[in-house]
Tab-separated table of C-alpha atoms and ligand atoms in Angstrom:
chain	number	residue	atom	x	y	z
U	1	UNK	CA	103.791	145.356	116.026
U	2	UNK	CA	104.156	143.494	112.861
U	3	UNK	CA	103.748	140.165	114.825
U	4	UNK	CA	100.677	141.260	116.725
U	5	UNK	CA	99.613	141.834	113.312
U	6	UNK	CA	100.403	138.603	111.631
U	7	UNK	CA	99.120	137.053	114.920
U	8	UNK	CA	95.715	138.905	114.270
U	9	UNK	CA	95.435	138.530	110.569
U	10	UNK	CA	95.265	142.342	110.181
U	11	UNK	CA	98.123	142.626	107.142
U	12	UNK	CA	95.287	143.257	104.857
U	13	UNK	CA	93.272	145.991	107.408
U	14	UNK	CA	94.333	148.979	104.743
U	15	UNK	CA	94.201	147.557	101.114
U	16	UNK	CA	96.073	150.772	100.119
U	17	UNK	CA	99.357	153.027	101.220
U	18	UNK	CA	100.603	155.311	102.813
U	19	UNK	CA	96.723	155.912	103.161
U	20	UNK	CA	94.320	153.771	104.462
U	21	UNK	CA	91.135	153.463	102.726
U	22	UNK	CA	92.237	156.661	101.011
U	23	UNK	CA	92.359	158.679	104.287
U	24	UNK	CA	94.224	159.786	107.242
U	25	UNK	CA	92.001	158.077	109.285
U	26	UNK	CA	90.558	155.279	108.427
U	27	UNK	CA	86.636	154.301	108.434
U	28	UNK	CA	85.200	152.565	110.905
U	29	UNK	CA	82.293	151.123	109.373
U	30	UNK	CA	82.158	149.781	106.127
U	31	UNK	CA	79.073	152.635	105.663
U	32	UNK	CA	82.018	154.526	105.397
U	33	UNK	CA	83.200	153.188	102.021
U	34	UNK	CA	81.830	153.025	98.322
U	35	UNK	CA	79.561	149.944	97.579
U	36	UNK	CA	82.308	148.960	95.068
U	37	UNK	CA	85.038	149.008	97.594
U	38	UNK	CA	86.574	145.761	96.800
U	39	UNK	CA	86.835	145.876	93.233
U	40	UNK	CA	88.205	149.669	93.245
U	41	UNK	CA	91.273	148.595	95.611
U	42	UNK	CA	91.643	144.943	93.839
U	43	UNK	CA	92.194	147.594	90.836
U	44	UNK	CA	94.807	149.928	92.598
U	45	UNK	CA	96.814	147.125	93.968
U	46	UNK	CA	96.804	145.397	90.393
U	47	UNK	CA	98.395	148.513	89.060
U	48	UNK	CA	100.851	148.653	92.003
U	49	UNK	CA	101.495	144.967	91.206
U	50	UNK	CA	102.205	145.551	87.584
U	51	UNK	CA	104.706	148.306	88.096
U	52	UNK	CA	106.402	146.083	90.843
U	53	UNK	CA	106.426	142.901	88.276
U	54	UNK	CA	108.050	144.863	85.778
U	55	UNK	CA	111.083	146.526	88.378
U	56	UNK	CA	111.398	142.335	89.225
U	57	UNK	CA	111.729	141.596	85.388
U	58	UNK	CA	114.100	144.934	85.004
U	59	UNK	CA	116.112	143.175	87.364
U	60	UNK	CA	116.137	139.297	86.354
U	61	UNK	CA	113.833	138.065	88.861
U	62	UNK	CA	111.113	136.620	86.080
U	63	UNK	CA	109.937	133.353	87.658
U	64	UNK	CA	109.354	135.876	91.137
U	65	UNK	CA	107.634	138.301	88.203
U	66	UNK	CA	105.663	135.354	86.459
U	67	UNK	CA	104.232	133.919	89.721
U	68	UNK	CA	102.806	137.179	91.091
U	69	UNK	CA	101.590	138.259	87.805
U	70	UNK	CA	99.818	134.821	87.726
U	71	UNK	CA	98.459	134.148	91.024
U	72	UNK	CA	94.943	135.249	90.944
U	73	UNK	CA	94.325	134.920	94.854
U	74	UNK	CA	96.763	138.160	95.372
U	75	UNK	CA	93.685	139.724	93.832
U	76	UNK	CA	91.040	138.744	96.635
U	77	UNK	CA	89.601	141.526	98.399
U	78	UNK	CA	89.312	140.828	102.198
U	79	UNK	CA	86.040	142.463	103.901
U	80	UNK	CA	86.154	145.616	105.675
U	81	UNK	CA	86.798	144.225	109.260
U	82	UNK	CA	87.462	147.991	111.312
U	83	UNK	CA	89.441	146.203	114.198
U	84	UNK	CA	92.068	144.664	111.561
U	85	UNK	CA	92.000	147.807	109.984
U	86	UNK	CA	93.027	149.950	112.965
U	87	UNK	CA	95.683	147.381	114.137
U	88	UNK	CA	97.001	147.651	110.651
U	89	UNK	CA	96.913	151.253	110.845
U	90	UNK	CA	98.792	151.178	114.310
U	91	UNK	CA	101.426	149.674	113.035
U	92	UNK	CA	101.847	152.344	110.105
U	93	UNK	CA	101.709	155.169	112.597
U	94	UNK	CA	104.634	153.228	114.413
U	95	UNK	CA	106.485	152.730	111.618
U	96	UNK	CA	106.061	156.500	110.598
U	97	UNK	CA	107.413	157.027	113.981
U	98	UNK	CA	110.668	155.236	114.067
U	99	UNK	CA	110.971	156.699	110.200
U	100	UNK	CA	110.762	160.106	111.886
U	101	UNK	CA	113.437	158.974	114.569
U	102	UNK	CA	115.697	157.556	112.052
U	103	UNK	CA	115.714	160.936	110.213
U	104	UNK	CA	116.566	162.873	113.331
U	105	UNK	CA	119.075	160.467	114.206
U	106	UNK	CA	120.656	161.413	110.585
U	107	UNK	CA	120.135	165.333	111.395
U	108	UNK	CA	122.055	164.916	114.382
U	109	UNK	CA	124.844	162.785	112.713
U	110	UNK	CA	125.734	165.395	110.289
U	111	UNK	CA	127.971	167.363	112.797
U	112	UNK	CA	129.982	164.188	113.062
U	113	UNK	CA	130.788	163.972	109.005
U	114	UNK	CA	134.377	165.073	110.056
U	115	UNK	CA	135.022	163.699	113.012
U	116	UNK	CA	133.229	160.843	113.176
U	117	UNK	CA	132.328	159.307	109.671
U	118	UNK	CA	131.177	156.420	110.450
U	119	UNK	CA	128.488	157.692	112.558
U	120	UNK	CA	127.594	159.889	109.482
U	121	UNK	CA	127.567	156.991	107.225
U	122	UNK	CA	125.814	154.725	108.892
U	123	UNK	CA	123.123	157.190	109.837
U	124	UNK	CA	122.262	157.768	106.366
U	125	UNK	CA	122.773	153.616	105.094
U	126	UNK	CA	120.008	153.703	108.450
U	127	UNK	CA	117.817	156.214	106.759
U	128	UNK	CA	117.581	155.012	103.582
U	129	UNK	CA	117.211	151.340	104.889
U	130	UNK	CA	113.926	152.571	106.501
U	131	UNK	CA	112.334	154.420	103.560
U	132	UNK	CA	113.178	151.119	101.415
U	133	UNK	CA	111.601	149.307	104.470
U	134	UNK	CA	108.252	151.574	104.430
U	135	UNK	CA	108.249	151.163	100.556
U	136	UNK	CA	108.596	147.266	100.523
U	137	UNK	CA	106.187	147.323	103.487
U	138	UNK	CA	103.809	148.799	100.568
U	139	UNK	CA	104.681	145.733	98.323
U	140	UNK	CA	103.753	143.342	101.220
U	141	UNK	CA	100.109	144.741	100.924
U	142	UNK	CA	99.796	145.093	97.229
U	143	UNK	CA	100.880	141.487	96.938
U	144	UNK	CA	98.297	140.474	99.186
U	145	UNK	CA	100.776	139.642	102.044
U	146	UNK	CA	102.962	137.027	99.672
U	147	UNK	CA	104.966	135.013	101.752
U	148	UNK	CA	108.530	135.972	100.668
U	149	UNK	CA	107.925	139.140	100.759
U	150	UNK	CA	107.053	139.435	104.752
U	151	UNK	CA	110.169	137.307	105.230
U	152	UNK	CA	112.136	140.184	103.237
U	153	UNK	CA	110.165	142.957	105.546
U	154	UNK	CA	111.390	140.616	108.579
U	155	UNK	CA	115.213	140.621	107.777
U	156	UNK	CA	115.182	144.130	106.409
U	157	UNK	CA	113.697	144.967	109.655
U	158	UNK	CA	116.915	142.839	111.462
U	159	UNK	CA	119.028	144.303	109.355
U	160	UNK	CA	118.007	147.836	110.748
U	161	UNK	CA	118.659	146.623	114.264
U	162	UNK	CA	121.770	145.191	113.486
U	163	UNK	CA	123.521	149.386	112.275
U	164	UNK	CA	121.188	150.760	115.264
U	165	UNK	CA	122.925	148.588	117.502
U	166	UNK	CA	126.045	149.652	115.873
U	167	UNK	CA	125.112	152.737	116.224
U	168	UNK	CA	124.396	152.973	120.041
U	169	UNK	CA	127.874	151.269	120.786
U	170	UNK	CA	129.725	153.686	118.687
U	171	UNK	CA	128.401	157.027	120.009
U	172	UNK	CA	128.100	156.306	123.768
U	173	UNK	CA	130.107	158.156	125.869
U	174	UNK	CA	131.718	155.406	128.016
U	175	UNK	CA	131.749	152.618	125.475
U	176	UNK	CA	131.047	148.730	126.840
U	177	UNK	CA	134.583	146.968	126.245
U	178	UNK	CA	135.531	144.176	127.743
U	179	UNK	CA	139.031	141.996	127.238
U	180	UNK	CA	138.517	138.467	125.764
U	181	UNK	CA	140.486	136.229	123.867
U	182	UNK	CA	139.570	136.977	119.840
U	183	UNK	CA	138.454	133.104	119.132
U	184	UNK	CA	135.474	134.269	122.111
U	185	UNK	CA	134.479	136.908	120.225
U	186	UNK	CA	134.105	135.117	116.960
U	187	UNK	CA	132.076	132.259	118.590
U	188	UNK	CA	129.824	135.211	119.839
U	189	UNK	CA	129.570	136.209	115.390
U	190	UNK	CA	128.708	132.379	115.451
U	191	UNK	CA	126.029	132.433	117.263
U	192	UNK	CA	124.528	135.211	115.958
U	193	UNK	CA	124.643	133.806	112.102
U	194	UNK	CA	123.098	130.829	113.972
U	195	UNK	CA	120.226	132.418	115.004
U	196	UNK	CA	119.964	134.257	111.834
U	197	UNK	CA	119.800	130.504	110.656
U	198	UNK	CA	117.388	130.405	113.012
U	199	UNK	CA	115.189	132.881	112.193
U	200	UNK	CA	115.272	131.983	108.307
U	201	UNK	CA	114.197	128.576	109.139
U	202	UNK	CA	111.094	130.234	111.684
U	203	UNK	CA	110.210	132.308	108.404
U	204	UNK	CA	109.907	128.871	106.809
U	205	UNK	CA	107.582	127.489	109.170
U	206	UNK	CA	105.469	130.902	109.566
U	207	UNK	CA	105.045	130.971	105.398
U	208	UNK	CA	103.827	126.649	105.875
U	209	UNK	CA	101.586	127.956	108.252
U	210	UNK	CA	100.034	130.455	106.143
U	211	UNK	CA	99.713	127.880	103.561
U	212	UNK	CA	97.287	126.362	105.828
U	213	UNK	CA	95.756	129.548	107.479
U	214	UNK	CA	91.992	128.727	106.246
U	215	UNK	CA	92.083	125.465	108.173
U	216	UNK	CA	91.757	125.558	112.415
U	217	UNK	CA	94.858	126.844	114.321
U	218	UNK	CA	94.348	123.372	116.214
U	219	UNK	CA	95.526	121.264	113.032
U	220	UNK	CA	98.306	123.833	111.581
U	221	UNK	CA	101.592	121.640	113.794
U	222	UNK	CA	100.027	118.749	112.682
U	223	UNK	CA	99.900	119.465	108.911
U	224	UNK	CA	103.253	120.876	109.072
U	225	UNK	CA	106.344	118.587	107.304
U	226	UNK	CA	110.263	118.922	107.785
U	227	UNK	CA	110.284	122.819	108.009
U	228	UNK	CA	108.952	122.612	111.837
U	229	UNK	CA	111.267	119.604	112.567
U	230	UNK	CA	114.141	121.409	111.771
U	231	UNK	CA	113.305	124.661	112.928
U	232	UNK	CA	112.029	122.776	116.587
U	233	UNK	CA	115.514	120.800	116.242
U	234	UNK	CA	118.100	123.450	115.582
U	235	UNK	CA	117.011	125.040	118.917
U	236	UNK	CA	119.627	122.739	120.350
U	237	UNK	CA	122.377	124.145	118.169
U	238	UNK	CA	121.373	127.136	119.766
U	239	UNK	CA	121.063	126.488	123.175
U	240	UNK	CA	124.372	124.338	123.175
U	241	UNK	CA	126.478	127.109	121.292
U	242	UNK	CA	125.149	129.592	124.087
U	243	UNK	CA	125.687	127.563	126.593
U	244	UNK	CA	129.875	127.474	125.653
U	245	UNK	CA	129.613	130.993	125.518
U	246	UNK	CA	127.984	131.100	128.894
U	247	UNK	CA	130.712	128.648	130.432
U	248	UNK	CA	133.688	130.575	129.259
U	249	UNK	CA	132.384	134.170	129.612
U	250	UNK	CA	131.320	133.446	133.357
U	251	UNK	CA	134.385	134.572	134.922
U	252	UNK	CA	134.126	138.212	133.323
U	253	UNK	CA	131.573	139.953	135.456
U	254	UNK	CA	130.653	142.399	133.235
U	255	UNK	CA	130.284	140.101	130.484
U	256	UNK	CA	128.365	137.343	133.268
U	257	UNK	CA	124.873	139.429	132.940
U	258	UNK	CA	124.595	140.470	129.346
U	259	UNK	CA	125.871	136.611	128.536
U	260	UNK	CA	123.239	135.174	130.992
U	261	UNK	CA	120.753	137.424	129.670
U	262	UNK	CA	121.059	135.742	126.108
U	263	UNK	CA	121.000	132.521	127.412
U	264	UNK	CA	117.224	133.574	128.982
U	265	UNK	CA	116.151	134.920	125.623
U	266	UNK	CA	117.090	131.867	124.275
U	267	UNK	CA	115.013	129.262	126.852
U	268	UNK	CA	112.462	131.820	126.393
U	269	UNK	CA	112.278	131.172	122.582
U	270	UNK	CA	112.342	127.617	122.976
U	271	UNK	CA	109.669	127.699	125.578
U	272	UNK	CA	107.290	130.052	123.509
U	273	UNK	CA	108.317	128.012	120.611
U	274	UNK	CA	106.831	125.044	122.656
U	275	UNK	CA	103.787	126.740	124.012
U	276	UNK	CA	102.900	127.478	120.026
U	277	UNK	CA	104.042	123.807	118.737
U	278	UNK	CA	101.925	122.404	121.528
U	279	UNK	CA	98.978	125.075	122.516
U	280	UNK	CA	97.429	125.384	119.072
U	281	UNK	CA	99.604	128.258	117.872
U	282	UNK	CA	98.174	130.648	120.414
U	283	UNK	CA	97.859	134.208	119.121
U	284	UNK	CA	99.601	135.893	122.064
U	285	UNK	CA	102.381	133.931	121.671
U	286	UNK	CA	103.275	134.615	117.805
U	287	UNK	CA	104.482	138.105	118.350
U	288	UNK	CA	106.531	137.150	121.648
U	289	UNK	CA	108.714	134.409	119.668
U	290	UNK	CA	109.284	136.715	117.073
U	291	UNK	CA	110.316	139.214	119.315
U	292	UNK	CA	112.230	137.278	121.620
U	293	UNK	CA	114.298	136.004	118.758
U	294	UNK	CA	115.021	139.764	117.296
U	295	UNK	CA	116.084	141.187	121.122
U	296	UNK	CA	118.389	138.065	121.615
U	297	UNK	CA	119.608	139.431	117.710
U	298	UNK	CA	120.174	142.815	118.884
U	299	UNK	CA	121.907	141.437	122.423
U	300	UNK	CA	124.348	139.421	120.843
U	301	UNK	CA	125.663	142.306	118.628
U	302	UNK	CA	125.791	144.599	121.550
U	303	UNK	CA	128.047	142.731	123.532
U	304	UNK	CA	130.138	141.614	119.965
U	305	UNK	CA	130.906	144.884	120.120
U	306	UNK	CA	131.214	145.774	123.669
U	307	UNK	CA	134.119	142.766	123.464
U	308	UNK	CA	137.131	143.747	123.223
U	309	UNK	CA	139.823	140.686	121.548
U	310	UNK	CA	143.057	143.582	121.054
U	311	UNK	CA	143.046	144.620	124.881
U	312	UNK	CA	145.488	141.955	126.092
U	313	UNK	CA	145.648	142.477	129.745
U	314	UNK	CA	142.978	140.341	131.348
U	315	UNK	CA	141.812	137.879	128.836
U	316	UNK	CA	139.078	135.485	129.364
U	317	UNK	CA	140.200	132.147	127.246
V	1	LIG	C1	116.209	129.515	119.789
V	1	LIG	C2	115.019	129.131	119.543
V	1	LIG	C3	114.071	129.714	118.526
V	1	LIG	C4	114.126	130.874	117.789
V	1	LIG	C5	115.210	131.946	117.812
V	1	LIG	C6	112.945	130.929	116.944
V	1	LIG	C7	112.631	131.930	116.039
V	1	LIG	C8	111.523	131.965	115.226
V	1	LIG	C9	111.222	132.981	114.247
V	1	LIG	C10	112.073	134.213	113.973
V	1	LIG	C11	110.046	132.656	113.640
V	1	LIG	C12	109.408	133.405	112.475
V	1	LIG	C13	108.258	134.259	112.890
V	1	LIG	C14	107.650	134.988	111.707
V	1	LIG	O1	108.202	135.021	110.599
V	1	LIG	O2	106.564	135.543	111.918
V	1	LIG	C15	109.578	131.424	114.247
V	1	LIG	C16	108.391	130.795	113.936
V	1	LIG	C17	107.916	129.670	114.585
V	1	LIG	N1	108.580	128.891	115.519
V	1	LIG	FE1	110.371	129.324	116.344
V	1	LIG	N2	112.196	129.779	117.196
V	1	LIG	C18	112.849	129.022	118.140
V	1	LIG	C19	112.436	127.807	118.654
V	1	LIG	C20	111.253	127.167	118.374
V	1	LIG	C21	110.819	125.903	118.934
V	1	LIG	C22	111.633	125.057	119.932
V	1	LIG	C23	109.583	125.631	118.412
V	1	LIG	C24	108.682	124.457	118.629
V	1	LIG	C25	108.851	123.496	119.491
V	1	LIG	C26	109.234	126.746	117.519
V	1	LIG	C27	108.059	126.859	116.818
V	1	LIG	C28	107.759	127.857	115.916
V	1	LIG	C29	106.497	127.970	115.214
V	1	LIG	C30	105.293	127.047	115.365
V	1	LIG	C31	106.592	129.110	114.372
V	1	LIG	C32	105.523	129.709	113.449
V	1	LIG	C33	104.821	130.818	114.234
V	1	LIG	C34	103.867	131.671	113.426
V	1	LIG	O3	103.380	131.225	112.398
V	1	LIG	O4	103.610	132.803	113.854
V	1	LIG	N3	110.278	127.644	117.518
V	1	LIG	N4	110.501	131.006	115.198
């Protein structure tokens, strides 16, 4: 959802939060909203601003303070657009959804504080990762969509995969476990930090890109310097370090399809990474490479833990 809309250019569609446009449900027409609209949420997200400089200075981060405090664009009121609006406002009533999951999911873990504390813990480190997550989604806004803050929201958000996929391994009933020798497992860990790699570098390109958002999507590759070289290069890393995997983990059937399976989501990066580099950054395909590139993330931490390096009976070398 967030992809589809960065894709659309709707991060702005609700100037305010948790409301939008001060209500439940937001206008749509801009008959709907005072004459002064701009300059009354321009105010409210200078005040959010301010309080959000100072918690930056509380904590040491001044030049991060000084350079929101100073940019006057974060200020710029976009026009009511209702489409952008209700897109953005889709992806709140998402995120309010998962939120509500995540605190059931902690409900339910409470009977496991003795038995099971991990399941407790985590739960709750899951819970309160989310409310941080819906908070610093409100900075996003207020800082007019500042582009180290979305890559923040976009690792936060990994981050929240990463225990959920934890999570699922730990409580199922017939756990995934599968004997292979412990240097397997670790290249696995490797290519996961990889694509994390991976992904930072992506954020780099994404915030170049925004740099250059007022100009035509056909001219953004073009314009772009060493961030997309690197990001477009280190594919190979990628696709070479799954590939080992791939080789050695072929032999262990049930490892075969959720290895293989990676090694798609990979290709299918790389080839929606092409179809952006060299189709003019198509819309469509923004919020499948981001999402590609967080379900490979979650894959290759479900089998890391569905591999088991202690069971010494059959091991895969
Ligand atoms: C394993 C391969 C790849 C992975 C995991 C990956 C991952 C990512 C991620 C996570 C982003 C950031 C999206 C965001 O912050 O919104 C990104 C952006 C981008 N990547 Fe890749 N990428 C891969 C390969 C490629 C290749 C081969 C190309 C080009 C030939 C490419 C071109 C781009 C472009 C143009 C963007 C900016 C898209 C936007 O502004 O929405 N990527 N990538």
């Amino acid at each position: 959802m967030g992809g589809i809309v960065r894709a659309t250019g709707s991060g702005m569609g609700c100037p305010d939060w948790p409301k939008c446009f001060g209500s439940w449900v937001p206008p749509t027409s801009v008959e709907q909203l005072p004459e002064n609209y701009k300059e009354s949420y321009a105010q409210y997200r200078d005040k959010k601003n301010q309080k959000f400089v100072r918690l930056l200075r509380s904590i040491g981060m001044t030049e991060t303070a000084d350079q929101i405090s100073n940019d006057k664009t974060i200020l710029v009121e976009a026009d009511f657009n209702p489409v952008k609006t209700w897109i953005e406002y889709l992806n709140r009533i998402v995120g309010v959804v998962i939120g509500l999951l995540i605190v059931l999911l902690f409900v339910r873990s409470l009977k496991y504080r003795q038995s099971s504390p991990i399941l407790f813990w985590l739960s709750l480190a899951t819970l309160i990762a989310v409310i941080f997550q819906g908070w610093f989604g409100s900075i996003v806004v207020s800082t007019n969509l500042t582009q180290w803050t979305i890559t923040v929201h976009m690792f936060l958000a990994m981050l929240i995969v990463a225990i959920l996929v934890y999570l699922l391994h730990a409580s199922a009933e017939e756990r995934l476990n599968i004997p292979v020798a412990s240097s397997l497992k670790w290249w696995l860990m490797v290519c996961a930090v990889l694509l994390l790699i991976q992904t930072f570098l992506g954020t780099q390109v994404r915030e170049a890109i925004d740099r250059l958002a007022s100009a035509s999507r056909d001219t953004w590759i073009s314009s772009l310097g060493a961030e997309f070289i690197i990001h477009r290069s280190f594919s190979w890393v990628l696709v070479i370090a799954h590939g080992y995997l791939l080789w050695k983990l072929y032999e262990t059937s049930e490892a075969k399809t959720l290895t293989t399976t990676l090694m798609v989501l990979i290709l299918a990066s790389v080839l929606s990474g092409v179809g952006l580099a060299y189709g003019g950054v198509p819309p469509y395909l923004q919020p499948l490479h981001l999402t590609l590139a967080t379900v490979t993330f979650g894959g290759q931490l479900y089998l890391f833990f569905g591999l088991n390096s202690r069971n010494k009976t059959v091991l895969v070398k």
